[in-house]
Coordinates of C-alpha atoms in Angstrom, one line a residue:
Chain T
M1147 CA 0.0 0.0 0.0
Q1148 CA 2.8 2.2 0.7
A1149 CA 4.5 1.5 -2.5
D1150 CA 1.7 2.3 -4.7
P1151 CA 0.4 5.8 -4.6
N1152 CA -1.9 5.2 -7.6
P1153 CA -4.6 3.4 -5.8
M1154 CA -4.9 6.3 -3.4
K1155 CA -5.3 8.6 -6.1
R1156 CA -7.9 6.4 -7.7
K1157 CA -9.7 6.3 -4.5
R1158 CA -9.7 9.9 -4.1
K1159 CA -11.1 10.7 -7.4
P1160 CA -14.7 9.5 -7.1
I1161 CA -15.0 10.8 -3.6
K1162 CA -13.9 14.1 -4.7
S1163 CA -16.8 14.1 -7.0
K1164 CA -19.2 12.9 -4.3
N1165 CA -18.5 15.5 -1.8
P1166 CA -17.9 18.8 -3.3
K1167 CA -19.1 20.5 -0.1
K1168 CA -16.4 19.1 2.0
K1169 CA -13.9 20.5 -0.4
K1170 CA -15.0 24.0 0.4
T1171 CA -13.7 23.6 3.8
T1172 CA -10.3 23.0 2.6
T1173 CA -8.6 26.1 1.5
K1174 CA -6.6 24.7 -1.3
P1175 CA -8.6 22.0 -3.0
S1176 CA -6.4 21.0 -5.8
G1177 CA -3.3 21.8 -4.1
A1178 CA -4.3 20.0 -1.0
M1179 CA -4.4 16.7 -2.8
A1180 CA -0.9 17.0 -3.9
A1181 CA 0.1 18.3 -0.5
V1182 CA -1.6 15.5 1.2
A1183 CA 0.1 12.9 -1.0
E1184 CA 3.3 14.6 -0.1
A1185 CA 2.5 14.7 3.6
K1186 CA 1.8 11.0 3.7
R1187 CA 5.0 10.3 2.0
R1188 CA 7.0 12.5 4.3
K1189 CA 7.9 11.0 7.5
P1190 CA 6.4 12.7 10.5
S1191 CA 8.8 15.0 12.3
K1192 CA 10.8 13.8 15.2
R1193 CA 8.8 15.8 17.6
M1194 CA 5.7 14.2 16.3
L1195 CA 7.3 10.8 16.7
K1196 CA 8.0 11.4 20.3
L1197 CA 4.5 12.5 20.8
F1198 CA 3.2 9.4 19.2
K1199 CA 5.3 7.2 21.3
K1200 CA 4.2 8.8 24.5
R1201 CA 0.6 8.5 23.5
A1202 CA 1.0 4.9 22.6
Q1203 CA 2.5 4.1 25.9
N1204 CA -0.3 5.9 27.8
Y1205 CA -3.0 4.6 25.7
H1206 CA -5.5 2.4 27.4
S1207 CA -8.4 1.5 25.3
D1208 CA -10.5 0.4 28.3
S1209 CA -10.2 3.4 30.4
D1210 CA -12.6 6.3 29.9
D1211 CA -14.9 4.2 28.0
D1212 CA -17.6 6.7 27.8
D1213 CA -15.4 9.3 26.7
E1214 CA -13.6 7.4 24.1
E1215 CA -16.0 8.1 21.3
E1216 CA -16.3 11.7 22.1
V1217 CA -12.7 12.0 22.8
V1218 CA -12.2 10.3 19.5
E1219 CA -14.5 12.9 17.9
E1220 CA -12.9 15.7 19.7
G1221 CA -9.5 14.2 19.3
R1222 CA -9.9 14.4 15.7
R1223 CA -10.2 18.1 15.9
G1224 CA -8.2 18.5 19.0
E1225 CA -5.3 16.6 17.6
A1226 CA -5.5 18.5 14.5
T1227 CA -5.0 21.7 16.4
P1228 CA -1.9 20.6 18.4
S1229 CA -0.5 19.3 15.3
D1230 CA -1.2 22.7 13.8
G1231 CA 0.5 24.2 16.7
N1232 CA 3.5 21.9 16.4
D1233 CA 4.1 22.0 12.7
E1234 CA 4.2 24.6 10.1
D1235 CA 1.1 26.1 8.8
G1236 CA 1.4 24.6 5.5
S1237 CA 1.6 21.1 6.7
A1238 CA -1.1 21.8 9.3
D1239 CA -3.4 22.8 6.6
S1240 CA -2.6 19.9 4.6
E1241 CA -3.0 17.6 7.6
R1242 CA -6.3 19.1 8.4
G1243 CA -7.3 18.8 4.9
G1244 CA -5.9 15.3 5.0
G1245 CA -7.9 14.6 8.1
S1246 CA -11.1 15.8 6.6
E1247 CA -10.4 14.2 3.4
G1248 CA -9.6 11.0 5.1
D1249 CA -12.9 11.3 6.9
D1250 CA -14.7 11.5 3.6
E1251 CA -13.4 8.1 2.6
G1252 CA -15.9 5.4 3.0
D1253 CA -14.2 3.5 5.7
G1254 CA -12.7 6.4 7.3
E1255 CA -9.3 4.7 7.2
G1256 CA -6.7 6.7 8.9
G1257 CA -9.4 9.3 9.2
H1258 CA -9.8 10.5 12.7
R1259 CA -6.2 10.5 13.5
G1260 CA -5.2 12.0 10.3
G1261 CA -2.4 14.0 11.8
I1262 CA -1.1 11.4 14.1
T1263 CA -0.7 8.2 12.4
R1264 CA 0.3 7.5 8.9
F1265 CA -2.4 6.4 6.6
D1266 CA -1.5 2.8 6.5
E1267 CA -1.1 2.4 10.2
G1268 CA -4.2 4.4 10.7
C1269 CA -6.1 1.5 9.2
R1270 CA -4.9 -0.9 11.8
A1271 CA -5.3 1.5 14.6
F1272 CA -8.8 2.3 13.6
R1273 CA -9.6 -1.3 13.2
V1274 CA -8.3 -2.0 16.6
A1275 CA -10.2 0.8 18.2
F1276 CA -13.4 0.0 16.3
S1277 CA -13.3 -3.6 17.3
K1278 CA -12.7 -2.7 20.9
I1279 CA -15.6 -0.4 20.8
M1280 CA -17.8 -3.0 19.4
K1281 CA -16.7 -5.6 22.0
R1282 CA -17.3 -3.4 24.9
K1283 CA -20.8 -3.4 26.2
L1284 CA -22.3 -0.1 26.6
P1285 CA -23.6 0.6 30.0
N1286 CA -27.3 0.7 29.9
D1287 CA -27.5 3.7 31.9
A1288 CA -30.9 5.2 31.6
L1289 CA -29.5 8.5 32.6
G1290 CA -27.5 8.7 29.4
P1291 CA -23.9 9.2 29.0
M1292 CA -21.9 10.4 31.9
L1293 CA -22.8 13.9 32.8
S1294 CA -21.5 16.2 35.4
A1295 CA -24.4 15.9 37.8
H1296 CA -24.4 12.1 37.5
K1297 CA -24.7 11.3 41.1
K1298 CA -27.6 13.5 41.7
L1299 CA -29.4 12.0 38.9
V1300 CA -28.7 8.6 40.1
V1301 CA -30.1 9.4 43.5
E1302 CA -33.2 10.8 42.0
K1303 CA -33.7 7.8 39.8
L1304 CA -33.4 5.4 42.7
V1305 CA -35.9 7.4 44.7
E1306 CA -38.3 7.3 41.7
E1307 CA -37.9 3.6 41.3
E1308 CA -38.5 2.9 44.9
A1309 CA -41.7 4.9 44.9
E1310 CA -42.8 3.0 41.8
H1311 CA -42.2 -0.3 43.5
K1312 CA -44.1 0.8 46.5
A1313 CA -47.0 1.9 44.4
K1314 CA -47.0 -1.3 42.5
G1315 CA -46.9 -3.4 45.6
E1316 CA -49.8 -1.7 47.0
A1317 CA -51.7 -1.9 43.8
K1318 CA -51.0 -5.6 43.7
K1319 CA -52.2 -6.1 47.2
E1320 CA -55.4 -4.3 46.5
K1321 CA -55.9 -6.4 43.4
I1322 CA -55.5 -9.6 45.3
L1323 CA -57.9 -8.4 48.0
A1324 CA -60.4 -7.6 45.3
L1325 CA -60.0 -11.1 43.9
E1326 CA -60.5 -12.7 47.2
K1327 CA -63.6 -10.7 47.8
G1328 CA -66.2 -12.9 49.3
H1329 CA -63.9 -15.9 49.7
V1330 CA -64.2 -16.7 53.3
K1331 CA -61.4 -18.6 54.8
L1332 CA -62.9 -20.8 57.4
A1333 CA -61.7 -19.8 60.8
N1334 CA -63.8 -22.0 63.0
F1335 CA -65.4 -24.8 61.3
L1336 CA -68.2 -26.0 63.6
D1337 CA -69.8 -23.1 65.2
A1338 CA -73.4 -22.9 66.3
K1339 CA -74.9 -21.9 63.0
E1340 CA -73.2 -24.7 61.2
K1341 CA -74.4 -27.1 63.8
S1342 CA -78.0 -26.0 63.5
L1343 CA -77.7 -26.4 59.7
I1344 CA -76.4 -29.8 60.0
K1345 CA -79.2 -30.7 62.3
I1346 CA -81.7 -29.4 59.9
A1347 CA -80.2 -31.5 57.1
T1348 CA -80.0 -34.5 59.4
K1349 CA -83.7 -34.2 60.1
G1350 CA -84.5 -34.1 56.5
V1351 CA -82.4 -37.2 55.8
V1352 CA -84.0 -39.0 58.7
R1353 CA -87.4 -38.3 57.4
L1354 CA -86.5 -39.5 54.0
F1355 CA -85.0 -42.6 55.3
N1356 CA -87.9 -43.4 57.4
E1357 CA -90.3 -43.0 54.6
V1358 CA -88.2 -45.2 52.4
S1359 CA -88.0 -47.8 55.1
K1360 CA -91.7 -47.8 55.6
A1361 CA -92.4 -48.0 51.9
Q1362 CA -89.9 -50.6 51.2
I1363 CA -90.5 -52.8 54.2
S1364 CA -94.2 -52.8 53.6
Q1365 CA -93.6 -53.5 50.0
R1366 CA -91.6 -56.4 50.8
G1367 CA -94.1 -57.7 53.3
L1368 CA -96.9 -57.7 50.9
N1369 CA -96.4 -60.2 48.2
P1370 CA -96.9 -59.0 44.7
S1371 CA -100.2 -59.6 43.2
R1372 CA -100.0 -56.5 41.3
T1373 CA -103.3 -54.7 41.5
K1374 CA -103.9 -55.3 45.1
V1375 CA -100.5 -54.4 46.2
A1376 CA -100.3 -51.3 44.1
K1377 CA -103.6 -50.1 45.4
E1378 CA -102.5 -50.7 48.9
L1379 CA -99.4 -48.9 48.3
A1380 CA -101.1 -46.0 46.7
K1381 CA -103.4 -45.7 49.6
Q1382 CA -100.7 -46.1 52.1
R1383 CA -98.5 -43.5 50.5
K1384 CA -101.3 -41.0 50.3
R1385 CA -102.1 -41.6 53.9
T1386 CA -98.5 -41.2 55.0
F1387 CA -97.8 -38.3 52.9
S1388 CA -100.8 -36.2 53.6
P1389 CA -100.0 -36.2 57.3
E1390 CA -96.5 -35.4 56.3
L1391 CA -97.7 -32.5 54.3
K1392 CA -99.9 -31.3 57.1
K1393 CA -97.1 -31.5 59.5
S1394 CA -94.7 -29.7 57.4
S1395 CA -97.0 -26.7 56.8
T1396 CA -98.3 -26.3 60.2
Q1397 CA -94.9 -26.5 61.8
G1398 CA -93.2 -23.3 62.7
H1399 CA -90.1 -21.7 61.2
G1400 CA -87.4 -24.1 60.2
D1401 CA -89.8 -26.7 58.8
H1402 CA -89.2 -28.6 55.7
L1403 CA -91.0 -28.4 52.5
P1404 CA -91.6 -31.8 51.1
F1405 CA -88.7 -32.5 49.0
N1406 CA -88.4 -34.0 45.7
S1407 CA -89.3 -37.5 46.6
S1408 CA -92.7 -36.4 47.8
K1409 CA -93.2 -34.4 44.7
L1410 CA -92.3 -37.3 42.7
S1411 CA -94.5 -39.6 44.6
N1412 CA -97.5 -37.5 43.9
S1413 CA -96.8 -37.9 40.2
V1414 CA -96.0 -41.5 40.7
E1415 CA -99.3 -42.0 42.4
K1416 CA -101.1 -40.6 39.6
E1417 CA -99.1 -42.7 37.2
N1418 CA -99.5 -45.8 39.3
D1419 CA -103.2 -45.5 39.2
D1420 CA -103.0 -45.7 35.5
E1421 CA -100.2 -48.1 35.4
L1422 CA -101.7 -50.9 37.2
G1423 CA -103.3 -52.4 34.4
W1424 CA -105.5 -50.2 32.4
A1425 CA -107.9 -48.5 34.7
P1426 CA -111.1 -49.9 33.3
L1427 CA -109.9 -53.4 33.8
R1428 CA -109.5 -52.9 37.5
D1429 CA -112.1 -54.4 39.7
S1430 CA -112.7 -51.2 41.5
Y1431 CA -113.1 -49.0 38.5
M1432 CA -115.7 -46.4 38.9
L1433 CA -117.1 -48.1 42.0
T1434 CA -114.6 -47.4 44.5
S1435 CA -112.6 -44.8 42.7
S1436 CA -109.7 -44.1 45.1
K1437 CA -109.6 -40.5 44.3
L1438 CA -113.1 -39.7 45.4
K1439 CA -112.7 -41.8 48.4
D1440 CA -109.6 -40.0 49.4
W1441 CA -111.1 -36.7 49.1
D1442 CA -113.8 -37.7 51.5
K1443 CA -111.3 -39.2 53.9
M1444 CA -108.9 -36.4 54.0
P1445 CA -109.8 -33.7 56.5
D1446 CA -110.2 -30.2 55.1
P1447 CA -107.0 -28.5 56.3
A1448 CA -105.0 -31.2 54.7
A1449 CA -107.0 -30.7 51.6
S1450 CA -106.2 -27.0 51.6
V1451 CA -102.6 -27.9 52.2
G1452 CA -102.7 -30.3 49.3
Q1453 CA -104.2 -27.5 47.2
D1454 CA -101.3 -25.3 48.2
V1455 CA -98.8 -27.8 47.2
F1456 CA -100.4 -28.8 44.0
P1457 CA -100.4 -25.3 42.5
M1458 CA -96.7 -25.4 42.8
E1459 CA -96.7 -28.5 40.7
S1460 CA -99.0 -27.0 38.2
S1461 CA -97.1 -23.8 38.0
S1462 CA -94.0 -25.7 37.2
S1463 CA -95.8 -27.5 34.5
D1464 CA -97.0 -24.1 33.2
E1465 CA -93.6 -22.9 32.8
E1466 CA -92.5 -26.0 31.1
Chain W
M325 CA -62.6 -64.4 1.4
A326 CA -59.1 -63.5 0.4
R327 CA -59.7 -59.9 1.0
F328 CA -61.1 -60.7 4.4
K329 CA -58.0 -62.6 5.3
H330 CA -55.9 -59.9 3.9
N331 CA -57.5 -57.4 6.1
A332 CA -57.2 -59.5 9.1
R333 CA -53.5 -60.0 8.5
R334 CA -53.1 -56.3 7.9
N335 CA -54.7 -55.6 11.2
K336 CA -52.4 -57.9 12.9
K337 CA -49.5 -56.3 11.4
W338 CA -50.4 -52.8 12.2
G339 CA -51.8 -53.4 15.6
S340 CA -54.9 -55.3 16.6
A341 CA -58.2 -53.7 15.7
K342 CA -60.2 -53.1 18.7
P343 CA -63.8 -53.9 18.6
P344 CA -65.9 -50.8 18.6
V345 CA -66.6 -49.9 22.1
L346 CA -70.0 -48.5 22.7
K347 CA -69.6 -45.7 25.2
K348 CA -72.3 -46.0 27.7
Q349 CA -74.4 -42.9 27.6
P350 CA -75.8 -41.7 30.8
P351 CA -79.5 -42.3 30.7
S352 CA -81.6 -39.4 29.8
V353 CA -84.8 -40.8 31.1
D354 CA -85.0 -42.5 34.4
H355 CA -86.2 -46.0 34.0
V356 CA -88.0 -46.1 37.3
T357 CA -89.7 -42.8 37.5
G358 CA -90.2 -42.2 33.8
S359 CA -89.3 -38.6 34.2
K360 CA -86.5 -36.9 32.4
I361 CA -83.2 -36.8 34.2
P362 CA -82.1 -33.2 34.5
K363 CA -78.6 -32.6 33.3
S364 CA -76.6 -29.5 33.8
F365 CA -73.7 -27.5 32.6
V366 CA -71.6 -25.5 35.0
F367 CA -69.5 -22.9 33.3
A368 CA -68.3 -19.4 33.7
R369 CA -68.7 -16.2 31.7
G370 CA -65.9 -13.8 31.7
K371 CA -62.7 -14.0 33.5
L372 CA -62.8 -15.5 36.9
P373 CA -60.2 -15.0 39.6
G374 CA -58.5 -18.0 41.1
P375 CA -60.8 -19.0 44.0
L376 CA -63.8 -18.6 41.8
K377 CA -62.4 -21.0 39.3
Q378 CA -62.0 -23.5 42.1
L379 CA -65.6 -22.8 43.1
E380 CA -66.7 -23.7 39.5
L381 CA -64.9 -27.0 39.7
D382 CA -66.5 -27.7 43.1
L383 CA -69.9 -27.0 41.8
R384 CA -69.3 -29.3 38.9
K385 CA -68.3 -32.0 41.2
M386 CA -71.3 -31.5 43.2
M387 CA -73.6 -31.9 40.2
L388 CA -72.1 -35.2 39.3
P389 CA -73.0 -37.6 37.7
Y390 CA -75.3 -35.7 35.5
T391 CA -73.0 -33.0 34.4
A392 CA -70.0 -32.5 32.2
L393 CA -67.1 -32.7 34.5
K394 CA -64.5 -31.7 32.1
L395 CA -66.4 -29.1 30.2
K396 CA -64.0 -26.9 28.3
E397 CA -65.1 -23.5 27.6
K398 CA -63.2 -20.9 25.5
K399 CA -63.3 -17.2 25.7
R400 CA -65.1 -16.9 22.5
N401 CA -67.9 -19.3 23.4
T402 CA -71.1 -17.4 23.8
L403 CA -74.3 -18.5 25.5
K404 CA -75.7 -19.5 22.2
D405 CA -72.9 -22.0 21.7
F406 CA -73.8 -23.7 24.9
L407 CA -77.4 -23.6 24.1
N408 CA -76.8 -25.3 20.8
V409 CA -74.9 -28.1 22.4
A410 CA -77.3 -28.4 25.2
G411 CA -80.2 -29.3 22.9
P412 CA -78.9 -32.6 21.5
M413 CA -77.3 -33.6 24.7
G414 CA -80.4 -33.2 26.8
V415 CA -79.0 -30.6 29.1
T416 CA -81.7 -28.9 31.0
H417 CA -80.0 -26.5 33.4
F418 CA -77.2 -24.1 33.2
L419 CA -75.2 -22.9 36.2
I420 CA -73.3 -19.9 35.2
L421 CA -70.7 -18.2 37.3
S422 CA -69.6 -14.7 36.6
N423 CA -67.8 -11.9 38.3
P424 CA -69.2 -8.6 37.2
K425 CA -67.7 -5.6 39.1
S426 CA -65.8 -8.1 41.2
V427 CA -68.9 -9.4 42.9
P428 CA -69.4 -13.1 42.1
H429 CA -72.7 -14.0 40.8
L430 CA -74.3 -17.3 40.1
R431 CA -77.1 -17.7 37.6
V432 CA -79.3 -20.7 37.6
A433 CA -81.2 -21.1 34.4
R434 CA -83.4 -23.6 32.7
T435 CA -82.8 -24.3 29.0
P436 CA -84.0 -23.5 26.5
Q437 CA -86.2 -20.7 27.4
G438 CA -86.6 -21.1 31.0
P439 CA -86.4 -18.6 33.7
T440 CA -83.1 -17.4 35.0
L441 CA -82.4 -16.8 38.7
T442 CA -79.5 -14.5 39.4
F443 CA -77.9 -14.9 42.8
E444 CA -75.2 -12.8 44.3
I445 CA -72.7 -14.9 46.1
H446 CA -72.3 -13.1 49.4
E447 CA -69.7 -15.5 50.8
Y448 CA -68.3 -18.7 49.7
A449 CA -65.8 -21.3 50.9
L450 CA -64.1 -23.8 48.8
A451 CA -64.2 -27.6 49.3
A452 CA -60.5 -27.5 49.8
D453 CA -60.9 -25.0 52.7
I454 CA -63.5 -27.2 54.3
A455 CA -61.4 -30.3 54.0
R456 CA -58.5 -28.4 55.5
S457 CA -60.4 -27.3 58.5
Q458 CA -61.8 -30.7 59.3
S459 CA -59.8 -33.1 61.4
R460 CA -61.0 -36.1 59.4
P461 CA -62.1 -35.2 56.0
R462 CA -64.0 -38.0 54.4
C463 CA -64.4 -38.8 50.8
P464 CA -65.3 -42.3 49.9
Q465 CA -64.8 -43.3 46.3
D466 CA -68.3 -43.8 45.3
L467 CA -69.4 -40.6 46.7
F468 CA -70.1 -38.9 43.4
K469 CA -71.5 -41.8 41.6
N470 CA -75.1 -40.9 42.6
S471 CA -76.8 -37.6 42.5
P472 CA -77.4 -35.8 45.7
L473 CA -80.6 -35.4 47.5
I474 CA -81.9 -31.9 48.1
V475 CA -83.3 -30.6 51.3
L476 CA -85.0 -27.2 51.3
S477 CA -85.8 -25.5 54.4
G478 CA -87.3 -22.2 55.4
F479 CA -88.8 -21.4 52.1
G480 CA -92.3 -21.5 53.2
A481 CA -91.7 -19.8 56.4
G482 CA -94.4 -17.7 57.9
G483 CA -97.0 -19.1 55.7
Q484 CA -96.1 -16.6 52.9
H485 CA -96.3 -17.9 49.5
L486 CA -94.1 -15.5 47.8
K487 CA -93.8 -16.2 44.2
H488 CA -90.1 -15.9 44.0
L489 CA -89.6 -18.3 46.8
E490 CA -91.8 -20.8 45.1
L491 CA -90.0 -20.4 41.9
M492 CA -86.7 -21.0 43.6
T493 CA -87.9 -24.1 45.3
I494 CA -89.2 -25.5 42.1
M495 CA -86.1 -24.6 40.2
F496 CA -83.8 -26.3 42.8
Q497 CA -86.0 -29.3 43.1
N498 CA -85.8 -29.8 39.3
I499 CA -82.1 -29.5 39.1
F500 CA -81.5 -32.8 40.8
P501 CA -83.1 -35.9 39.6
T502 CA -86.0 -37.2 41.5
I503 CA -86.0 -40.4 43.4
D504 CA -88.6 -43.0 43.8
I505 CA -88.9 -44.1 47.4
N506 CA -90.1 -47.5 46.6
T507 CA -87.1 -48.6 44.7
V508 CA -84.3 -46.3 45.9
K509 CA -81.5 -48.0 47.6
L510 CA -80.4 -46.3 50.7
A511 CA -76.8 -47.0 49.8
S512 CA -77.1 -44.7 46.9
C513 CA -78.2 -41.7 48.8
Q514 CA -74.8 -40.5 49.9
R515 CA -75.0 -36.8 49.5
I516 CA -77.2 -34.1 50.6
V517 CA -77.5 -30.6 49.4
L518 CA -79.1 -28.2 51.9
L519 CA -80.7 -24.9 51.0
N520 CA -81.8 -23.0 54.0
Y521 CA -83.6 -19.7 53.5
N522 CA -83.1 -17.1 56.1
S523 CA -85.9 -14.7 55.7
E524 CA -84.5 -11.9 57.9
E525 CA -81.4 -11.5 56.0
K526 CA -82.8 -12.9 52.8
L527 CA -79.8 -15.1 52.4
I528 CA -79.8 -18.7 51.2
D529 CA -77.3 -20.9 52.9
F530 CA -76.0 -23.6 50.6
R531 CA -74.3 -26.6 52.1
H532 CA -73.2 -29.9 50.8
Y533 CA -72.9 -32.9 53.0
S534 CA -72.0 -36.5 52.8
V535 CA -74.1 -39.1 54.6
R536 CA -72.7 -41.7 56.9
L537 CA -74.6 -44.2 58.8
Q538 CA -73.4 -45.5 62.1
P539 CA -75.0 -48.3 64.1
V540 CA -76.4 -47.1 67.3
G541 CA -76.3 -48.9 70.5
V542 CA -73.0 -50.4 69.9
S543 CA -70.2 -49.4 72.0
R544 CA -67.5 -47.4 70.4
R545 CA -64.8 -49.9 70.7
I546 CA -66.7 -52.7 69.2
R547 CA -67.8 -50.6 66.3
K548 CA -64.3 -49.5 65.6
L549 CA -63.1 -53.0 65.8
V550 CA -65.6 -54.2 63.3
Q551 CA -65.0 -51.3 60.9
N552 CA -61.3 -51.2 61.0
H553 CA -60.5 -54.8 61.3
Q554 CA -57.6 -54.0 63.6
V555 CA -56.7 -56.2 66.4
P556 CA -57.2 -54.3 69.6
D557 CA -54.7 -54.0 72.3
L558 CA -55.6 -56.4 75.1
R559 CA -52.4 -56.1 77.1
N560 CA -54.0 -54.6 80.2
L561 CA -57.1 -56.6 80.2
Q562 CA -57.6 -59.9 82.0
D563 CA -60.5 -61.1 80.0
V564 CA -62.1 -60.4 76.7
S565 CA -65.3 -59.5 78.5
D566 CA -63.5 -56.5 79.9
F567 CA -63.0 -55.3 76.4
V568 CA -66.5 -55.9 75.3
T569 CA -68.3 -54.5 78.3
K570 CA -66.1 -51.6 79.2
A571 CA -67.9 -48.4 79.0
G572 CA -66.0 -46.1 76.8
Y573 CA -66.4 -42.3 76.8
G574 CA -68.9 -41.1 74.3
S575 CA -68.0 -38.5 71.7
E576 CA -69.4 -35.1 71.9
S577 CA -71.9 -35.6 69.2
E578 CA -73.4 -38.8 70.6
P579 CA -76.3 -37.1 72.4
D580 CA -77.4 -35.6 69.2
E581 CA -78.0 -38.9 67.6
E582 CA -81.2 -39.5 69.4
A583 CA -83.1 -37.5 66.9
A584 CA -81.1 -38.9 64.1
T585 CA -81.7 -42.5 64.3
V586 CA -83.4 -44.4 61.6
S587 CA -84.2 -48.0 61.2
L588 CA -82.9 -49.1 57.9
A589 CA -84.9 -50.8 55.3
S590 CA -82.1 -53.0 54.1
D591 CA -78.6 -54.0 54.7
L592 CA -76.3 -51.2 53.9
D593 CA -73.0 -52.9 54.7
R594 CA -71.6 -55.3 57.2
V595 CA -72.2 -52.9 60.0
N596 CA -75.5 -51.4 59.3
R597 CA -78.1 -54.1 59.0
A598 CA -81.7 -54.0 58.3
S599 CA -84.2 -53.2 61.0
T600 CA -81.5 -52.1 63.4
K601 CA -81.2 -48.6 64.5
S602 CA -78.6 -46.5 62.9
A603 CA -77.6 -43.0 63.3
V604 CA -77.3 -40.6 60.4
R605 CA -74.1 -38.6 60.6
L606 CA -73.4 -35.9 58.1
Q607 CA -70.1 -34.5 57.3
E608 CA -69.6 -31.4 55.2
I609 CA -67.9 -31.7 51.9
G610 CA -68.1 -29.4 49.0
P611 CA -68.5 -25.7 48.7
R612 CA -70.3 -23.6 51.1
M613 CA -72.1 -20.5 49.8
S614 CA -74.5 -17.9 51.0
L615 CA -76.5 -16.5 48.2
R616 CA -78.8 -13.6 47.8
L617 CA -81.4 -13.6 45.1
V618 CA -81.0 -10.5 42.9
K619 CA -83.3 -11.0 40.0
I620 CA -85.4 -13.4 38.1
E621 CA -85.7 -13.1 34.3
E622 CA -88.1 -14.7 32.1
G623 CA -85.9 -15.9 29.4
L624 CA -82.4 -17.5 29.5
C625 CA -80.5 -14.5 30.7
S626 CA -82.8 -12.3 28.7
G627 CA -86.4 -11.4 28.6
G628 CA -88.4 -9.5 31.0
V629 CA -87.4 -9.2 34.6
I630 CA -90.0 -10.7 36.8
F631 CA -88.5 -9.9 40.1
T632 CA -85.7 -7.7 41.4
E633 CA -84.4 -7.5 44.8
F634 CA -83.7 -3.9 44.8
G635 CA -87.0 -2.8 43.5

């Protein structure tokens, strides 16, 4: 690369056409090119060499990470100025020009340290610097790059975050409370109210089981000759249930309404009367019609109770 | 013939062909009573918080066996979807849980155009909470094989026949299948659902119990011996008669059993025999709720409002 100046010239040409603006900054456009070429070929002065050595020794790429880029930026100009100060004006101009021209190049090779390193070495140095920058992880500081009042900002930020956390925590707690609304964790399981409820339920079950046992035992006792048995059963059931109904309605608070079995048995009774063979075939058809008989037998309050219960049935059928 | 053989061979190669298994459908009509068995869907509308989801599962378990235990509902399912499925499957009731404005509500509705009762769940406790608070939670295996019995109490209090109370009783009675006392086996009545109406507070207490029968008149030790089949410790006793006749201390719930004794119609198991007195002991399982009726609508979550609590 050093040996062949032509490629440089070739490189310069198209860029020269691309960026006419930049050229205005340089004082001597056409002359600058030749001067730059000259400058590159010329070895840097001894003073510069010393300076370079010193810098190379002190150079730590990992220190002042935040500042590197800006320093690099500023360095480009800053170093152009000491170099101006160090060298003659002509070379300074050419170097500045060289620096700016170097920047224009696509990769920026040897660009930012135009006055410091030679062009070819500049490539490597830039590559090294660039790769180091890319390797280094930027601190994800929400406050932005290091500013003068950094500490204060940090403190403020921490306070903010804490306040946020507190608010969030409270909001969460409220949310959980709202979710749990109505969900009662049982403190004491068996208190008086629960006991009374269990007693009520137990009474209901006991009644049911008693009814079942009566019905089933009597059923077992009587041997099936269908019509007779069924009639007996029907009568018996009506008899047992009407007092049940009476009892239930005349009892005070906390009584039971006949539950589904009794409701069912009403319908079953009606069905059974039909089931037992076709009604006309029964011996007691029309003569001893059980329904009429029962209406006579049943005392009036029970009848009224029966009336009250039956409308419930009919209303359900109305809805259906 | 050749083809037949070929197929058979092919089946053997690729894995045996199973004979088509007919899945037993739960009966839709009860054979004994002739009335239709009510089936239910329990599902939720809207997003439910954690404990309410548990409550939904508990309710489903309670409604077994005539409900869809593993009903999967998606967010985009609307009520219409459920209605469409309910028709062919013979589902008669919907129990819908929802959480509008963070107040849990339960709607009990009859398909397809039946009335809808909307209850506000004032308080609830999950089955898990109850099991945790008991010293001996009990859940035998067949507990959910049969549908529960329902006991309603306090609905006709004071002789008032308020329409909404009547409607509630009818609705709840219809949700659970009816039983025929002539043919029902006592062994199959293992669960009780209690609905107790408290007319001062207008709250309905909802409890779910499991039934246990204990023979009465037998001393505790002998009963435990027969039930547990564990050989007792006779080290300190001189004679077996000491073991048998020693009066053990009674548990605190013994005196209550006086009112709870039944004489059984048939043998329940080895311990409870027919025509001997047994005591009915209930133990709470399942969710516990206290509900307040908010409104009744004519249609399925639609239609005219027949009754509102708040005027």
